[in-house]
Coordinates of C-alpha atoms and ligand atoms in Angstrom, one line a residue:
M1064 CA 59.2 17.3 100.3
R1065 CA 61.4 16.0 97.6
D1066 CA 64.9 16.9 98.6
A1067 CA 67.8 17.4 96.3
Y1068 CA 71.4 17.3 97.5
S1069 CA 74.6 18.7 96.1
V1070 CA 77.1 16.3 94.5
E1071 CA 79.6 17.0 97.3
T1072 CA 77.0 15.9 99.9
V1073 CA 76.0 12.8 97.9
R1074 CA 79.6 11.8 97.5
A1075 CA 80.3 12.3 101.2
A1076 CA 77.3 10.1 102.1
E1077 CA 78.4 7.5 99.6
R1078 CA 81.8 7.4 101.1
E1079 CA 80.5 6.8 104.6
L1080 CA 78.2 4.1 103.4
M1081 CA 80.7 2.4 101.2
A1082 CA 83.2 2.1 104.0
R1083 CA 80.7 -0.2 105.8
L1084 CA 79.9 -2.4 102.8
P1085 CA 81.9 -4.9 100.7
P1086 CA 83.4 -3.2 97.6
G1087 CA 81.1 -2.8 94.6
T1088 CA 77.9 -3.2 96.7
L1089 CA 76.6 0.3 96.0
M1090 CA 77.1 0.1 92.3
K1091 CA 75.3 -3.3 92.2
R1092 CA 72.4 -1.8 94.1
A1093 CA 72.2 1.1 91.7
A1094 CA 72.5 -1.2 88.7
A1095 CA 69.8 -3.5 90.0
G1096 CA 67.4 -0.6 90.4
L1097 CA 68.4 0.7 87.0
A1098 CA 67.8 -2.6 85.3
A1099 CA 64.4 -3.0 86.9
A1100 CA 63.3 0.4 85.6
C1101 CA 64.7 -0.5 82.1
A1102 CA 62.9 -3.8 82.2
G1103 CA 59.7 -1.8 82.9
T1104 CA 60.3 0.5 79.9
L1105 CA 61.1 -2.4 77.7
G1106 CA 57.9 -4.1 78.8
R1107 CA 56.0 -1.0 77.7
V1108 CA 57.8 -0.4 74.3
R1109 CA 58.5 -4.0 73.3
G1110 CA 56.1 -6.1 75.4
R1111 CA 59.0 -8.0 77.1
V1112 CA 62.7 -8.0 77.9
Y1113 CA 63.6 -11.3 76.2
G1114 CA 64.5 -10.6 72.6
S1115 CA 64.7 -6.8 73.0
R1116 CA 67.8 -4.8 71.9
V1117 CA 69.5 -2.5 74.3
V1118 CA 72.4 -0.2 73.6
L1119 CA 74.6 1.2 76.4
L1120 CA 76.5 4.4 76.0
V1121 CA 79.4 4.0 78.3
G1122 CA 81.7 6.7 79.4
S1123 CA 84.9 6.4 81.4
G1124 CA 83.7 6.6 85.0
D1125 CA 81.4 4.8 87.4
N1126 CA 78.3 6.1 85.6
G1127 CA 79.4 3.9 82.7
G1128 CA 79.9 1.1 85.3
D1129 CA 76.3 1.3 86.4
A1130 CA 75.2 1.1 82.8
L1131 CA 77.4 -2.0 82.2
F1132 CA 76.1 -3.9 85.3
A1133 CA 72.5 -3.0 84.4
G1134 CA 73.2 -4.2 80.9
A1135 CA 74.5 -7.5 82.3
Y1136 CA 71.2 -8.0 84.3
L1137 CA 69.2 -7.3 81.1
A1138 CA 71.4 -9.7 79.0
R1139 CA 70.7 -12.4 81.6
R1140 CA 67.0 -11.9 81.0
G1141 CA 67.5 -12.5 77.3
A1142 CA 68.0 -9.0 75.9
G1143 CA 70.6 -8.4 73.2
V1144 CA 72.9 -5.9 74.8
T1145 CA 75.7 -3.9 73.1
A1146 CA 77.9 -1.4 74.9
V1147 CA 79.3 1.5 72.9
L1148 CA 82.5 2.5 74.8
L1149 CA 83.5 6.1 74.4
S1150 CA 86.9 5.5 76.0
P1151 CA 87.5 1.7 75.6
E1152 CA 90.7 1.7 77.6
R1153 CA 89.1 3.4 80.6
A1154 CA 85.7 1.6 80.7
H1155 CA 84.7 0.1 84.0
G1156 CA 86.6 -3.2 84.1
A1157 CA 84.3 -5.2 86.4
G1158 CA 81.2 -3.9 84.6
L1159 CA 82.6 -4.9 81.3
A1160 CA 83.5 -8.4 82.5
A1161 CA 80.0 -8.8 84.0
L1162 CA 78.4 -7.7 80.7
R1163 CA 80.5 -10.1 78.6
S1164 CA 79.9 -13.1 80.9
A1165 CA 76.2 -12.4 80.7
G1166 CA 76.4 -12.6 76.9
G1167 CA 76.6 -9.0 76.0
R1168 CA 79.1 -7.4 73.7
A1169 CA 81.1 -4.2 73.6
V1170 CA 82.3 -2.1 70.7
A1171 CA 84.3 1.1 70.5
A1172 CA 82.5 4.3 69.7
P1173 CA 83.4 5.6 66.2
G1174 CA 85.7 8.3 67.5
A1175 CA 87.5 5.7 69.7
V1176 CA 88.4 3.1 67.1
V1177 CA 92.1 2.5 66.8
E1178 CA 92.0 -0.2 64.2
G1179 CA 89.5 -2.0 62.0
A1180 CA 86.2 -0.7 60.7
P1181 CA 84.1 1.4 63.0
V1182 CA 80.8 0.1 64.2
D1183 CA 77.8 1.2 62.1
L1184 CA 76.2 3.3 64.8
P1185 CA 73.1 4.4 62.9
A1186 CA 72.3 0.7 62.0
L1187 CA 72.9 -0.4 65.6
L1188 CA 70.6 2.3 66.9
G1189 CA 68.0 1.8 64.2
R1190 CA 67.4 -1.7 65.6
A1191 CA 67.5 -0.7 69.3
D1192 CA 64.5 -0.7 71.6
L1193 CA 66.2 1.2 74.4
V1194 CA 69.4 3.2 75.0
L1195 CA 71.0 3.7 78.4
D1196 CA 72.9 6.9 78.8
G1197 CA 75.9 6.1 81.0
I1198 CA 78.3 8.6 79.4
V1199 CA 78.7 10.7 82.6
G1200 CA 77.0 11.2 85.9
I1201 CA 77.8 13.4 88.9
G1202 CA 81.4 13.5 87.8
G1203 CA 80.5 15.5 84.7
R1204 CA 81.8 19.0 83.9
G1205 CA 80.3 21.1 81.2
G1206 CA 78.3 19.9 78.2
L1207 CA 79.1 16.7 76.4
R1208 CA 82.6 16.5 74.9
P1209 CA 82.8 16.3 71.1
D1210 CA 83.2 12.5 70.8
A1211 CA 80.1 12.1 73.0
V1212 CA 78.2 14.7 71.0
E1213 CA 78.9 12.7 67.9
V1214 CA 77.3 9.6 69.4
W1215 CA 74.4 11.5 70.9
D1216 CA 73.5 13.0 67.6
V1217 CA 73.0 9.5 66.1
V1218 CA 70.9 8.4 69.1
R1219 CA 68.7 11.5 68.9
D1220 CA 68.2 11.0 65.2
A1221 CA 67.2 7.3 65.8
G1222 CA 64.4 8.4 68.1
V1223 CA 64.9 5.5 70.5
P1224 CA 63.7 5.9 74.1
V1225 CA 66.6 6.9 76.4
V1226 CA 67.0 6.1 80.1
A1227 CA 69.6 8.4 81.7
V1228 CA 71.8 6.8 84.3
D1229 CA 71.7 9.0 87.5
L1230 CA 71.5 12.2 85.3
P1231 CA 71.2 13.1 81.7
S1232 CA 74.8 13.4 80.6
G1233 CA 75.9 17.0 80.0
V1234 CA 73.7 18.8 82.5
D1235 CA 75.0 20.3 85.7
A1236 CA 73.9 18.2 88.6
D1237 CA 74.2 21.1 91.2
T1238 CA 72.7 24.0 89.4
G1239 CA 70.4 22.7 86.6
E1240 CA 72.5 24.6 84.1
V1241 CA 73.1 23.2 80.6
R1242 CA 76.2 24.7 79.1
G1243 CA 76.5 23.0 75.7
V1244 CA 75.0 19.8 74.3
A1245 CA 73.3 17.4 76.8
V1246 CA 71.4 14.1 76.4
R1247 CA 67.6 14.4 76.4
A1248 CA 66.2 11.3 78.1
T1249 CA 62.7 9.8 78.3
A1250 CA 63.4 8.9 81.9
T1251 CA 66.1 9.3 84.4
V1252 CA 67.0 6.7 87.1
T1253 CA 68.8 8.5 89.8
F1254 CA 70.6 7.0 92.8
G1255 CA 70.5 7.7 96.5
A1256 CA 69.0 11.2 96.3
H1257 CA 67.7 13.7 93.8
K1258 CA 70.2 16.2 92.5
P1259 CA 69.2 19.8 92.1
G1260 CA 69.6 19.6 88.3
L1261 CA 66.7 17.1 88.2
L1262 CA 64.3 19.7 89.7
L1263 CA 65.5 22.8 87.9
A1264 CA 65.1 24.0 84.3
P1265 CA 66.7 23.9 81.9
A1266 CA 68.3 20.5 83.0
R1267 CA 65.0 19.2 84.3
E1268 CA 63.6 19.3 80.7
H1269 CA 66.4 16.9 79.8
A1270 CA 65.5 14.3 82.5
G1271 CA 62.1 13.1 81.5
A1272 CA 60.3 11.2 84.3
V1273 CA 62.6 10.8 87.3
H1274 CA 62.8 7.6 89.3
L1275 CA 64.8 7.5 92.5
V1276 CA 66.5 4.2 93.5
D1277 CA 67.2 3.9 97.2
I1278 CA 70.8 2.7 97.7
G1279 CA 70.7 3.2 101.4
L1280 CA 72.1 6.8 101.6
G1281 CA 69.2 8.0 103.8
P1282 CA 70.8 7.8 107.2
Y1283 CA 74.0 9.5 105.9
L1284 CA 72.1 12.4 104.4
A1285 CA 69.8 12.9 107.4
G1286 CA 71.9 15.5 109.1
T1287 CA 72.8 17.5 106.0
A1288 CA 71.0 20.3 104.2
P1289 CA 69.5 19.9 100.8
V1290 CA 70.2 22.5 98.1
A1291 CA 66.7 22.5 96.8
R1292 CA 63.3 21.1 98.0
A1293 CA 60.2 20.5 96.0
P1294 CA 57.0 20.4 98.0
R1295 CA 54.4 17.7 97.5
H1296 CA 50.7 17.8 98.0
A1297 CA 50.9 16.9 101.7
D1298 CA 53.4 19.6 102.4
V1299 CA 51.1 22.2 100.8
A1300 CA 47.9 20.8 102.4
R1301 CA 49.5 21.3 105.8
L1302 CA 50.0 25.0 105.1
L1303 CA 46.6 25.9 103.6
P1304 CA 44.9 28.4 105.8
G1305 CA 41.2 27.8 106.7
P1306 CA 38.6 29.3 109.0
S1307 CA 38.2 28.1 112.6
A1308 CA 35.1 28.2 114.7
E1309 CA 36.1 31.6 116.1
S1310 CA 37.0 33.1 112.7
D1311 CA 35.7 36.4 111.3
K1312 CA 36.7 38.0 108.1
Y1313 CA 39.3 40.2 109.8
R1314 CA 40.9 37.4 111.8
R1315 CA 41.2 35.4 108.5
G1316 CA 43.3 38.3 107.2
V1317 CA 42.6 41.2 104.9
T1318 CA 44.7 41.4 101.7
G1319 CA 45.4 44.8 100.2
V1320 CA 45.8 45.2 96.5
A1321 CA 47.4 48.3 95.0
A1322 CA 47.4 47.5 91.3
G1323 CA 46.1 48.6 87.9
S1324 CA 45.8 52.0 86.3
A1325 CA 43.5 53.8 83.9
R1326 CA 45.5 52.2 81.2
Y1327 CA 45.7 48.7 82.7
P1328 CA 42.5 48.1 84.8
G1329 CA 42.6 44.4 84.0
A1330 CA 45.7 43.8 86.0
A1331 CA 43.8 45.0 89.1
V1332 CA 40.9 42.8 88.4
L1333 CA 43.1 39.7 87.9
A1334 CA 45.2 40.4 91.1
V1335 CA 41.9 40.8 93.0
A1336 CA 40.7 37.5 91.5
G1337 CA 43.7 35.7 92.8
A1338 CA 43.5 37.5 96.2
L1339 CA 39.9 36.4 96.6
R1340 CA 41.0 32.8 96.2
G1341 CA 43.9 32.8 98.7
G1342 CA 42.2 32.1 102.0
A1343 CA 42.1 35.7 103.4
G1344 CA 38.8 36.9 104.7
A1345 CA 38.5 40.1 102.7
V1346 CA 40.3 42.0 99.9
R1347 CA 40.7 45.8 99.9
Y1348 CA 41.6 47.4 96.6
A1349 CA 43.2 50.9 96.5
G1350 CA 43.7 52.6 93.2
P1351 CA 42.3 54.0 90.0
A1352 CA 40.6 50.8 88.7
A1353 CA 38.0 50.5 91.5
D1354 CA 35.1 50.6 89.2
A1355 CA 36.4 47.8 87.0
V1356 CA 37.2 45.7 90.2
V1357 CA 33.8 46.2 91.8
A1358 CA 32.0 45.5 88.5
R1359 CA 33.6 42.1 88.4
F1360 CA 34.0 41.3 92.1
P1361 CA 31.3 43.1 94.2
E1362 CA 32.8 41.5 97.3
T1363 CA 35.9 43.8 97.2
L1364 CA 36.3 46.7 99.5
V1365 CA 37.5 49.6 97.3
S1366 CA 38.9 53.0 97.8
A1367 CA 40.5 55.5 95.4
G1368 CA 43.0 57.2 97.8
P1369 CA 46.5 56.0 98.7
P1370 CA 46.9 52.5 100.1
S1371 CA 47.8 53.8 103.5
A1372 CA 44.3 55.4 103.8
A1373 CA 42.5 52.3 102.7
G1374 CA 42.0 50.8 106.2
R1375 CA 43.8 47.9 107.9
V1376 CA 45.3 45.1 105.9
Q1377 CA 47.5 42.2 107.0
A1378 CA 49.5 42.2 103.7
W1379 CA 49.8 44.3 100.6
V1380 CA 50.3 43.3 96.9
V1381 CA 51.7 46.2 94.9
G1382 CA 52.6 46.5 91.2
P1383 CA 50.6 44.6 88.6
G1384 CA 49.5 47.1 85.9
L1385 CA 50.5 50.1 87.9
G1386 CA 52.4 51.9 85.2
D1387 CA 55.5 54.0 86.0
D1388 CA 54.2 57.5 86.4
R1389 CA 54.5 59.7 89.5
A1390 CA 51.3 58.2 91.0
A1391 CA 52.7 54.7 90.6
R1392 CA 56.0 55.6 92.2
E1393 CA 54.1 57.2 95.1
T1394 CA 51.9 54.1 95.5
V1395 CA 55.0 51.8 95.7
R1396 CA 56.6 54.1 98.3
D1397 CA 53.4 54.3 100.3
V1398 CA 53.0 50.5 100.4
L1399 CA 56.6 49.8 101.2
A1400 CA 56.3 52.1 104.3
A1401 CA 53.5 49.8 105.7
R1402 CA 54.6 47.6 108.6
V1403 CA 53.0 44.4 107.1
P1404 CA 54.3 41.9 104.6
V1405 CA 54.4 43.3 101.1
L1406 CA 54.6 41.5 97.8
V1407 CA 56.0 43.5 94.9
D1408 CA 55.3 42.4 91.4
A1409 CA 55.5 43.6 87.8
D1410 CA 55.7 47.4 87.4
G1411 CA 56.3 47.7 91.1
L1412 CA 59.6 45.9 90.6
R1413 CA 60.8 48.7 88.3
L1414 CA 60.0 51.3 90.9
V1415 CA 61.5 49.7 94.1
D1416 CA 64.6 51.1 95.6
V1417 CA 67.0 48.5 97.0
E1418 CA 67.8 50.4 100.2
R1419 CA 64.1 50.9 100.9
V1420 CA 63.4 47.2 100.6
R1421 CA 66.5 46.2 102.6
S1422 CA 65.5 48.5 105.5
R1423 CA 62.0 47.1 105.9
T1424 CA 61.3 45.3 109.1
A1425 CA 58.3 43.3 107.9
P1426 CA 58.8 40.6 105.2
T1427 CA 59.1 41.6 101.5
L1428 CA 58.4 39.2 98.7
L1429 CA 59.6 40.0 95.1
T1430 CA 58.0 38.0 92.3
P1431 CA 59.9 38.8 89.1
H1432 CA 59.9 36.8 85.9
A1433 CA 63.3 36.3 84.3
G1434 CA 63.2 39.7 82.4
E1435 CA 62.4 41.6 85.6
A1436 CA 65.0 39.7 87.6
A1437 CA 67.6 40.5 85.0
A1438 CA 66.8 44.2 85.3
L1439 CA 67.0 44.0 89.1
L1440 CA 70.4 42.3 88.8
D1441 CA 71.8 45.5 87.1
G1442 CA 70.7 44.5 83.6
V1443 CA 72.4 41.1 83.2
P1444 CA 71.0 39.4 80.1
R1445 CA 67.6 37.8 80.6
E1446 CA 69.0 34.5 79.1
E1447 CA 71.6 34.4 81.9
V1448 CA 68.8 34.4 84.5
E1449 CA 66.9 31.7 82.6
S1450 CA 70.0 29.5 82.3
A1451 CA 71.0 30.0 86.0
R1452 CA 67.7 30.2 87.9
L1453 CA 69.1 29.0 91.2
S1454 CA 72.0 31.4 91.6
S1455 CA 69.9 34.3 90.1
A1456 CA 67.1 33.9 92.7
R1457 CA 69.7 33.5 95.5
E1458 CA 71.6 36.6 94.4
L1459 CA 68.4 38.7 94.2
A1460 CA 67.3 37.6 97.6
R1461 CA 70.6 38.4 99.1
R1462 CA 70.8 41.8 97.5
Y1463 CA 67.3 42.9 98.5
R1464 CA 67.3 41.0 101.8
A1465 CA 63.9 39.8 100.7
T1466 CA 62.2 36.5 99.7
V1467 CA 62.2 36.1 95.9
L1468 CA 59.9 34.0 93.8
L1469 CA 61.4 33.8 90.4
K1470 CA 58.7 32.8 87.8
G1471 CA 59.0 30.9 84.6
S1472 CA 59.6 27.3 83.4
T1473 CA 60.8 26.3 86.9
T1474 CA 59.6 28.7 89.6
V1475 CA 62.3 29.0 92.3
I1476 CA 61.8 30.6 95.7
A1477 CA 64.8 31.8 97.7
G1478 CA 64.9 33.5 101.1
P1479 CA 67.3 36.2 102.3
E1480 CA 69.1 33.7 104.6
E1481 CA 71.2 30.8 103.5
G1482 CA 69.4 27.5 103.2
P1483 CA 67.6 25.4 100.6
V1484 CA 65.7 27.0 97.8
L1485 CA 62.2 25.8 97.1
V1486 CA 61.4 24.6 93.6
N1487 CA 57.8 24.4 92.4
P1488 CA 57.0 21.1 90.8
T1489 CA 53.6 22.0 89.4
G1490 CA 52.9 24.3 86.4
T1491 CA 52.6 24.2 82.7
G1492 CA 53.7 26.3 79.7
W1493 CA 50.0 27.2 79.3
L1494 CA 50.5 29.6 82.2
A1495 CA 52.6 31.8 80.0
T1496 CA 49.6 33.9 79.2
A1497 CA 49.0 37.6 79.8
G1498 CA 47.8 38.3 83.3
S1499 CA 48.4 34.9 84.9
G1500 CA 51.2 36.5 86.9
D1501 CA 48.7 39.0 88.3
V1502 CA 46.6 36.2 89.5
L1503 CA 49.6 34.6 91.2
S1504 CA 50.5 37.9 93.0
G1505 CA 47.0 38.3 94.4
L1506 CA 46.9 34.7 95.5
V1507 CA 50.3 34.8 97.2
G1508 CA 49.4 38.1 98.8
S1509 CA 46.3 36.6 100.3
L1510 CA 48.2 33.7 101.7
L1511 CA 50.6 36.3 103.3
A1512 CA 47.6 38.1 104.8
A1513 CA 46.2 34.8 106.1
G1514 CA 49.4 34.5 108.2
L1515 CA 51.8 32.3 106.1
S1516 CA 55.5 33.3 106.1
A1517 CA 56.8 34.8 102.8
R1518 CA 58.5 31.5 101.9
D1519 CA 55.5 29.4 102.7
A1520 CA 53.0 31.8 100.9
A1521 CA 55.2 31.8 97.8
A1522 CA 55.5 28.0 97.8
V1523 CA 51.8 27.3 98.4
G1524 CA 50.8 30.0 95.9
A1525 CA 53.1 28.8 93.2
Y1526 CA 52.0 25.2 93.7
L1527 CA 48.3 26.0 93.6
H1528 CA 48.7 28.4 90.6
G1529 CA 50.6 25.7 88.7
L1530 CA 47.9 23.1 89.4
A1531 CA 45.3 25.6 88.4
G1532 CA 47.1 26.2 85.1
R1533 CA 47.2 22.5 84.4
R1534 CA 43.5 22.2 85.2
A1535 CA 42.6 25.2 83.0
A1536 CA 44.8 24.0 80.1
P1537 CA 44.7 23.9 77.1
L1538 CA 44.2 27.4 76.0
A1539 CA 43.9 28.7 79.5
V1540 CA 43.6 32.5 79.9
A1541 CA 44.4 34.2 83.2
T1542 CA 40.7 34.3 84.2
D1543 CA 40.5 30.5 83.8
V1544 CA 43.5 30.1 86.0
A1545 CA 41.8 32.1 88.7
D1546 CA 38.6 30.1 88.4
A1547 CA 40.5 26.8 88.7
L1548 CA 42.0 27.8 92.0
R1549 CA 39.0 26.7 94.0
P1550 CA 38.8 23.1 92.7
V1551 CA 42.6 22.6 93.0
W1552 CA 42.6 24.0 96.6
R1553 CA 39.9 21.5 97.4
D1554 CA 41.9 18.6 95.8
V1555 CA 45.0 19.5 97.8
A1556 CA 43.1 20.0 101.0
E1557 CA 41.3 16.7 100.7
G1558 CA 44.4 14.8 99.7
P1559 CA 44.5 11.9 97.3
R1560 CA 41.1 10.2 97.2
R1561 CA 40.9 6.4 97.3
P1562 CA 38.8 4.8 94.7
P1563 CA 35.6 3.2 96.2
R1564 CA 36.0 -0.4 97.3
G1565 CA 35.9 -2.8 94.4
R1566 CA 36.9 -0.2 91.8
E1567 CA 40.6 -0.8 92.3
E1568 CA 40.4 -4.3 90.9
G1569 CA 38.4 -3.2 87.9
A1570 CA 40.7 -0.3 87.2
R1571 CA 43.7 -2.7 87.3
G1572 CA 42.0 -5.0 84.9
E1573 CA 41.4 -2.2 82.4
T1574 CA 45.1 -1.3 82.0
Ligands
LIG2076 N1 80.2 6.8 94.2 C1 79.3 5.8 94.4 O1 79.3 5.2 95.5 C2 78.3 5.5 93.4 C3 78.4 6.0 92.2 N2 77.6 5.7 91.3 C4 77.7 6.2 89.9 O2 78.9 6.8 89.7 C5 78.7 8.0 89.1 C6 79.8 8.9 89.4 O3 81.0 8.3 88.9 P1 82.4 9.0 88.7 O4 82.8 9.8 89.8 O5 83.3 8.0 88.2 O6 82.1 10.1 87.5 P2 81.2 9.9 86.2 O7 81.2 8.6 85.7 O8 80.0 10.7 86.3 O9 82.1 10.8 85.2 C7 83.5 10.8 85.3 C8 84.1 10.6 83.9 O10 83.5 11.3 82.9 C9 84.4 12.1 82.2 N3 83.7 13.3 81.9 C10 83.5 14.4 82.7 N4 82.8 15.4 82.0 C11 82.5 14.9 80.8 C12 81.8 15.4 79.7 N5 81.3 16.7 79.8 N6 81.6 14.7 78.6 C13 82.1 13.4 78.6 N7 82.8 12.9 79.6 C14 83.0 13.6 80.7 C15 85.6 12.3 83.0 O11 86.7 12.3 82.3 C16 85.6 11.1 83.9 O12 86.4 10.0 83.4 C17 77.4 8.5 89.6 O13 76.8 9.4 88.7 C18 76.6 7.2 89.6 O14 76.1 6.9 88.3 C19 76.6 4.6 91.5 O15 77.2 3.4 91.1 C20 76.2 4.5 92.9 C21 77.3 4.4 93.8
LIG2077 N1 57.3 28.0 80.3 C1 56.6 28.1 81.4 N2 56.3 27.0 82.2 C2 55.6 27.1 83.3 N3 55.1 28.2 83.8 C3 55.4 29.3 83.2 C4 56.1 29.3 81.9 N4 56.2 30.6 81.5 C5 55.6 31.4 82.4 N5 55.1 30.6 83.4 C6 54.3 31.1 84.6 O1 53.2 31.9 84.1 C7 53.1 33.1 85.0 C8 53.4 34.3 84.1 O2 53.6 35.4 84.9 P1 54.2 36.8 84.3 O3 55.4 36.5 83.5 O4 54.2 37.7 85.4 O5 53.1 37.2 83.3 P2 52.0 38.4 83.3 O6 52.8 39.6 83.7 O7 51.5 38.5 81.9 O8 51.0 38.1 84.3 C9 54.1 32.8 86.1 O9 53.4 32.2 87.2 C10 55.1 31.9 85.5 O10 55.8 31.1 86.4
LIG2078 K1 74.3 9.7 82.5

């Protein structure tokens, strides 16, 4: 798992560690890691550090200090380093001295000049190979302030690669929200631990590739809870269900799918496609699209009556393409009365009653996109859910006493109890295609039927679905996503493959 901790937790851990170390040690560790990452970037964009030109954007706190010390390292390796100070009188003193003694120089940002001609920022940045964003880190509040926006506009127009120090300045470290203007970085070098904002959209889109520098916080974070966790391949591989020697199709789990309508038979077909690829032993379909389902997937057990008459299942998926007529309403009610885990998606979400969900004893999993979540949250604007995914998913889970998988640019999973949310690290915008959500609901329902908890089923399903979307891209349609589930399942189950002996050398030689 990649764990992300709140600013409060990171600061507490830093305090404990700092008390055991000589002053300045942590900042020097951070800056050394930052400089190494910047040297790597310069190697790629310029071929070497020596002779390259680096501009530091330096704010008034320790984030600027990190940038100044890293600038000093780069200056010692022969880079021409200029620090642009947003608040010259408050810039980190020791960092500034280190930069100057290494041969770097500092200028006041245009908005901070008290006398003399202001620096020609466009010219300075026009010559730059790399910019370090040390405007603000975990001490930041709100979007960039006007003087910082002015500087950032010039950097953005210059098109120079930007390495953000700890966080892209202007994003909210704890929530991933971006309220105002924020730096867009090529890469972010973060210290000690990931911050939730580095995992969650929209802030995540500002961070670029994220590198974590170990400054020794590990032991001081060990006993504390992360705010968000992003699973990795190995975490998902551990949870994948598979047959044992004694398995039969019923023991592997039967997934029930109550989806589709005369108007939307395709949603039933796609949900069944996902369910057939989720590790359960069989799929039962109950509803009016049985002919379309069997025509495409003859392995499905179909019935036209209510779900409760379809035979035993270990989990239900209800909602995709159901419509909103009386029959749809009746289907949702019928499924929610089952004493097995239930996943509610799409049209089903418009028909659920909050008290009925809260009073269920078996787990319920809601899988809204932002629009559906907004409606479930009493009609808050959709944009509000998109800009505050973490709190929206948590609030929904709390209100409905259910597990919530909030879909979209970052899929977030929140449980009804306190505790870290899960953030899905896979996925691609190509998944924003009609019916891909239906595939996801079937897949996750099947994982529930195979015995995973709602939280694990949601995490594993979102992870595999995201990988399948990437594999099926570009121009993926929902059917392609379902077809790609088998190869990505195999990849995750088998783990990273080592190249055959002798190939490693060759591969290195080629790059
Ligand atoms: N505490 C520690 O032990 C360590 C901290 N480190 C660095 O220190 C940073 C935190 O330093 P600070 O607590 O000094 O805080 P920051 O440097 O993140 O920011 C605080 C300063 O930024 C200004 N500011 C706040 N919001 C702003 C906005 N929206 N636009 C422009 N300016 C804004 C504030 O007036 C304040 O002076 C971390 O992000 C990290 O880079 C690292 O050196 C590692 C060790
Ligand atoms: N910008 C995006 N980046 C990554 N994934 C996305 C993006 N937009 C949508 N998705 C994913 O695509 C799927 C779409 O599901 P949904 O909105 O329910 O569509 P539909 O109802 O047409 O099936 C979800 O898994 C969602 O997380
Ligand atoms: K920063």
